[in-house]
Amino acid sequence: MTIETVSFTERVSGAAGSACRVHGTGTGATYIMDVFSALTSLLPTLGWTEDSMNYGACGPTGMATGFTKGGAIGLLAVGWRPSANANCPKDQPISMCPLTPEQKIYTVTIQVAEQE
């Protein structure tokens, strides 16, 4: 896991500044539960309000959403890709690739910035 300060542009308003980013990677064996659902359930209990209308996205290999709390915005993204040794067919959807948990490489990123 890494924690760092990064450049940040809020895509709805276009405001720019910096954010604190927490980023982790692991395999399906590391993340044995649905990390996205766990975090989207946890953050409201900590006072964050989800804004999936403005920041939500979903696809076959990941999901993203945004949260607000006071003057802060938090963006959550969880995605995965097959490992190099997975040998997924290039002519088929990713859902057709039989993967073991160890062959799914997950990334979990949360960025938090002050809104202006």
CSV table of C-alpha atoms in Angstrom, one decimal:
chain,number,residue,atom,x,y,z
A,1,MET,CA,0.0,0.0,0.0
A,2,THR,CA,1.2,3.5,-0.8
A,3,ILE,CA,0.0,6.8,0.6
A,4,GLU,CA,1.0,9.9,-1.3
A,5,THR,CA,0.1,13.4,-2.3
A,6,VAL,CA,-0.9,13.6,-6.0
A,7,SER,CA,-2.3,16.2,-8.5
A,8,PHE,CA,-6.0,16.2,-8.6
A,9,THR,CA,-8.7,17.6,-10.9
A,10,GLU,CA,-12.3,17.3,-9.9
A,11,ARG,CA,-14.0,16.3,-13.1
A,12,VAL,CA,-17.4,17.8,-12.5
A,13,SER,CA,-16.3,21.4,-11.6
A,14,GLY,CA,-12.9,21.3,-13.1
A,15,ALA,CA,-11.2,22.5,-9.9
A,16,ALA,CA,-7.6,21.5,-9.6
A,17,GLY,CA,-5.3,21.0,-6.6
A,18,SER,CA,-3.8,18.1,-4.7
A,19,ALA,CA,-5.2,15.0,-3.1
A,20,CYS,CA,-4.1,12.3,-0.7
A,21,ARG,CA,-4.1,9.0,-2.5
A,22,VAL,CA,-4.1,5.6,-0.9
A,23,HIS,CA,-3.4,2.9,-3.4
A,24,GLY,CA,-3.1,-0.9,-2.8
A,25,THR,CA,-2.7,-3.9,-5.0
A,26,GLY,CA,-3.2,-7.6,-4.5
A,27,THR,CA,-4.6,-10.7,-6.0
A,28,GLY,CA,-8.0,-12.3,-5.6
A,29,ALA,CA,-6.5,-14.4,-2.9
A,30,THR,CA,-5.5,-11.2,-1.0
A,31,TYR,CA,-8.9,-9.6,-1.4
A,32,ILE,CA,-11.2,-12.4,-0.4
A,33,MET,CA,-14.3,-10.3,-0.3
A,34,ASP,CA,-15.9,-7.7,-2.5
A,35,VAL,CA,-13.7,-4.7,-1.6
A,36,PHE,CA,-15.8,-2.2,-3.4
A,37,SER,CA,-19.0,-3.2,-1.6
A,38,ALA,CA,-17.2,-3.3,1.7
A,39,LEU,CA,-15.9,0.3,1.3
A,40,THR,CA,-19.1,1.7,-0.1
A,41,SER,CA,-20.9,0.3,3.0
A,42,LEU,CA,-18.2,1.5,5.4
A,43,LEU,CA,-17.8,5.1,4.2
A,44,PRO,CA,-21.4,6.3,5.0
A,45,THR,CA,-21.0,5.1,8.6
A,46,LEU,CA,-18.0,7.5,8.8
A,47,GLY,CA,-20.1,10.5,7.6
A,48,TRP,CA,-19.4,10.3,3.9
A,49,THR,CA,-22.3,10.7,1.4
A,50,GLU,CA,-22.1,8.7,-1.9
A,51,ASP,CA,-22.5,10.6,-5.1
A,52,SER,CA,-22.6,7.9,-7.7
A,53,MET,CA,-24.7,10.1,-10.1
A,54,ASN,CA,-21.7,12.3,-10.7
A,55,TYR,CA,-18.8,9.9,-10.0
A,56,GLY,CA,-20.2,6.4,-10.6
A,57,ALA,CA,-18.8,4.0,-13.2
A,58,CYS,CA,-19.1,0.3,-13.7
A,59,GLY,CA,-17.6,-2.2,-16.2
A,60,PRO,CA,-16.6,-5.8,-16.4
A,61,THR,CA,-13.3,-5.3,-14.6
A,62,GLY,CA,-14.0,-2.5,-12.1
A,63,MET,CA,-16.2,0.0,-10.4
A,64,ALA,CA,-15.8,3.6,-9.2
A,65,THR,CA,-17.9,6.1,-7.2
A,66,GLY,CA,-17.4,9.3,-5.3
A,67,PHE,CA,-18.2,10.5,-1.8
A,68,THR,CA,-18.5,13.9,-0.2
A,69,LYS,CA,-18.1,15.0,3.4
A,70,GLY,CA,-18.2,18.6,4.4
A,71,GLY,CA,-15.8,20.3,2.0
A,72,ALA,CA,-14.0,17.1,1.0
A,73,ILE,CA,-14.5,14.8,-2.0
A,74,GLY,CA,-13.4,11.2,-2.0
A,75,LEU,CA,-13.1,9.1,-5.1
A,76,LEU,CA,-13.0,5.3,-4.9
A,77,ALA,CA,-11.9,3.0,-7.7
A,78,VAL,CA,-11.6,-0.8,-7.5
A,79,GLY,CA,-10.5,-2.7,-10.6
A,80,TRP,CA,-8.7,-5.8,-11.7
A,81,ARG,CA,-6.8,-7.3,-14.6
A,82,PRO,CA,-5.7,-10.8,-15.5
A,83,SER,CA,-2.2,-11.7,-14.5
A,84,ALA,CA,0.4,-12.2,-17.3
A,85,ASN,CA,0.2,-16.0,-17.0
A,86,ALA,CA,-3.6,-16.1,-17.3
A,87,ASN,CA,-3.6,-16.5,-21.1
A,88,CYS,CA,-7.0,-15.0,-21.6
A,89,PRO,CA,-8.3,-15.3,-25.2
A,90,LYS,CA,-8.0,-12.0,-27.0
A,91,ASP,CA,-11.1,-12.7,-29.1
A,92,GLN,CA,-13.5,-13.2,-26.2
A,93,PRO,CA,-14.9,-11.1,-23.4
A,94,ILE,CA,-12.9,-11.0,-20.2
A,95,SER,CA,-15.8,-12.8,-18.4
A,96,MET,CA,-15.1,-15.9,-20.5
A,97,CYS,CA,-11.5,-16.2,-19.2
A,98,PRO,CA,-11.3,-18.9,-16.4
A,99,LEU,CA,-9.2,-17.3,-13.7
A,100,THR,CA,-8.0,-18.5,-10.4
A,101,PRO,CA,-8.1,-15.9,-7.5
A,102,GLU,CA,-4.3,-15.6,-7.8
A,103,GLN,CA,-4.7,-14.7,-11.5
A,104,LYS,CA,-6.8,-11.6,-10.8
A,105,ILE,CA,-4.6,-8.6,-10.0
A,106,TYR,CA,-6.7,-6.0,-8.1
A,107,THR,CA,-6.0,-2.3,-7.6
A,108,VAL,CA,-7.8,-0.3,-4.9
A,109,THR,CA,-7.5,3.5,-5.0
A,110,ILE,CA,-9.0,6.2,-2.8
A,111,GLN,CA,-8.3,9.9,-3.4
A,112,VAL,CA,-9.4,12.6,-1.0
A,113,ALA,CA,-9.2,16.3,-1.7
A,114,GLU,CA,-10.7,19.5,-0.4
A,115,GLN,CA,-13.4,21.0,-2.6
A,116,GLU,CA,-13.2,24.7,-3.4
